[in-house]
Amino acid sequence: MKTKEAMESLYNVINELSGPIEAKNMVSNAIFNIITDLQDEGLVITGDAIEARLVECANDFISASQKPEVA
């Protein structure tokens, strides 16, 4: 999955669960948090580093949204 697909997937999952405003905010916050984490870790901010973290984030949300709820 590439950056654009990860952002789209993340947006779509949150949009389905909470609506478009929350989806927009989530994608923005995810990018901010990823860059902040990379900086805090002293890593170089590259497209590949951002993309890897964003794909991981999107996959986590996709997985979580597909798990059945426990009653």
PDB file of C-alpha atoms in Angstrom:
ATOM      1  CA  MET A   1       0.000   0.000   0.000  1.00  0.00           C
ATOM      2  CA  LYS A   2       1.309   3.447  -0.880  1.00  0.00           C
ATOM      3  CA  THR A   3       0.789   6.750   0.891  1.00  0.00           C
ATOM      4  CA  LYS A   4      -2.239   7.773  -1.120  1.00  0.00           C
ATOM      5  CA  GLU A   5      -3.933   4.399  -0.620  1.00  0.00           C
ATOM      6  CA  ALA A   6      -3.123   4.443   3.099  1.00  0.00           C
ATOM      7  CA  MET A   7      -4.603   7.928   3.503  1.00  0.00           C
ATOM      8  CA  GLU A   8      -7.685   6.922   1.522  1.00  0.00           C
ATOM      9  CA  SER A   9      -8.131   3.715   3.528  1.00  0.00           C
ATOM     10  CA  LEU A  10      -7.706   5.495   6.831  1.00  0.00           C
ATOM     11  CA  TYR A  11     -10.150   8.206   5.770  1.00  0.00           C
ATOM     12  CA  ASN A  12     -12.719   5.662   4.568  1.00  0.00           C
ATOM     13  CA  VAL A  13     -12.583   3.545   7.733  1.00  0.00           C
ATOM     14  CA  ILE A  14     -13.036   6.543  10.026  1.00  0.00           C
ATOM     15  CA  ASN A  15     -15.653   8.065   7.721  1.00  0.00           C
ATOM     16  CA  GLU A  16     -17.731   4.893   7.948  1.00  0.00           C
ATOM     17  CA  LEU A  17     -17.420   4.802  11.728  1.00  0.00           C
ATOM     18  CA  SER A  18     -17.614   8.483  12.652  1.00  0.00           C
ATOM     19  CA  GLY A  19     -18.286  10.648   9.605  1.00  0.00           C
ATOM     20  CA  PRO A  20     -16.313  12.907   7.299  1.00  0.00           C
ATOM     21  CA  ILE A  21     -15.210  15.535   9.815  1.00  0.00           C
ATOM     22  CA  GLU A  22     -13.663  12.942  12.129  1.00  0.00           C
ATOM     23  CA  ALA A  23     -12.102  11.212   9.117  1.00  0.00           C
ATOM     24  CA  LYS A  24     -10.483  14.453   7.950  1.00  0.00           C
ATOM     25  CA  ASN A  25      -9.199  15.170  11.439  1.00  0.00           C
ATOM     26  CA  MET A  26      -7.868  11.629  11.857  1.00  0.00           C
ATOM     27  CA  VAL A  27      -5.862  11.716   8.636  1.00  0.00           C
ATOM     28  CA  SER A  28      -4.420  15.120   9.555  1.00  0.00           C
ATOM     29  CA  ASN A  29      -3.582  13.992  13.086  1.00  0.00           C
ATOM     30  CA  ALA A  30      -2.028  10.755  11.840  1.00  0.00           C
ATOM     31  CA  ILE A  31       0.379  12.632   9.560  1.00  0.00           C
ATOM     32  CA  PHE A  32       1.229  15.128  12.322  1.00  0.00           C
ATOM     33  CA  ASN A  33       1.852  12.337  14.838  1.00  0.00           C
ATOM     34  CA  ILE A  34       3.976  10.319  12.423  1.00  0.00           C
ATOM     35  CA  ILE A  35       6.242  13.266  11.635  1.00  0.00           C
ATOM     36  CA  THR A  36       6.439  14.191  15.325  1.00  0.00           C
ATOM     37  CA  ASP A  37       7.398  10.623  16.260  1.00  0.00           C
ATOM     38  CA  LEU A  38      10.087  10.479  13.569  1.00  0.00           C
ATOM     39  CA  GLN A  39      11.537  13.785  14.785  1.00  0.00           C
ATOM     40  CA  ASP A  40      11.407  12.687  18.431  1.00  0.00           C
ATOM     41  CA  GLU A  41      13.252   9.499  17.490  1.00  0.00           C
ATOM     42  CA  GLY A  42      15.930  11.543  15.730  1.00  0.00           C
ATOM     43  CA  LEU A  43      15.203   9.936  12.375  1.00  0.00           C
ATOM     44  CA  VAL A  44      15.419  11.600   8.990  1.00  0.00           C
ATOM     45  CA  ILE A  45      12.006  12.681   7.689  1.00  0.00           C
ATOM     46  CA  THR A  46      11.656  11.006   4.319  1.00  0.00           C
ATOM     47  CA  GLY A  47       8.719  10.046   2.171  1.00  0.00           C
ATOM     48  CA  ASP A  48       9.536   6.390   2.720  1.00  0.00           C
ATOM     49  CA  ALA A  49       9.615   6.766   6.507  1.00  0.00           C
ATOM     50  CA  ILE A  50       6.307   8.638   6.545  1.00  0.00           C
ATOM     51  CA  GLU A  51       4.740   6.152   4.156  1.00  0.00           C
ATOM     52  CA  ALA A  52       5.839   3.131   6.205  1.00  0.00           C
ATOM     53  CA  ARG A  53       4.323   4.543   9.384  1.00  0.00           C
ATOM     54  CA  LEU A  54       1.152   5.670   7.621  1.00  0.00           C
ATOM     55  CA  VAL A  55       0.628   2.249   6.045  1.00  0.00           C
ATOM     56  CA  GLU A  56       1.096   0.660   9.476  1.00  0.00           C
ATOM     57  CA  CYS A  57      -1.418   3.087  10.989  1.00  0.00           C
ATOM     58  CA  ALA A  58      -3.980   2.471   8.230  1.00  0.00           C
ATOM     59  CA  ASN A  59      -3.581  -1.311   8.510  1.00  0.00           C
ATOM     60  CA  ASP A  60      -4.079  -1.111  12.285  1.00  0.00           C
ATOM     61  CA  PHE A  61      -7.325   0.822  11.843  1.00  0.00           C
ATOM     62  CA  ILE A  62      -8.546  -1.499   9.105  1.00  0.00           C
ATOM     63  CA  SER A  63      -7.842  -4.532  11.316  1.00  0.00           C
ATOM     64  CA  ALA A  64      -9.522  -2.978  14.330  1.00  0.00           C
ATOM     65  CA  SER A  65     -12.595  -2.007  12.317  1.00  0.00           C
ATOM     66  CA  GLN A  66     -13.021  -5.574  11.041  1.00  0.00           C
ATOM     67  CA  LYS A  67     -12.906  -7.264  14.439  1.00  0.00           C
ATOM     68  CA  PRO A  68     -16.303  -8.343  15.720  1.00  0.00           C
ATOM     69  CA  GLU A  69     -17.493  -6.549  18.822  1.00  0.00           C
ATOM     70  CA  VAL A  70     -17.607  -8.578  22.001  1.00  0.00           C
ATOM     71  CA  ALA A  71     -20.856  -8.276  23.929  1.00  0.00           C
TER      72      ALA A  71
END
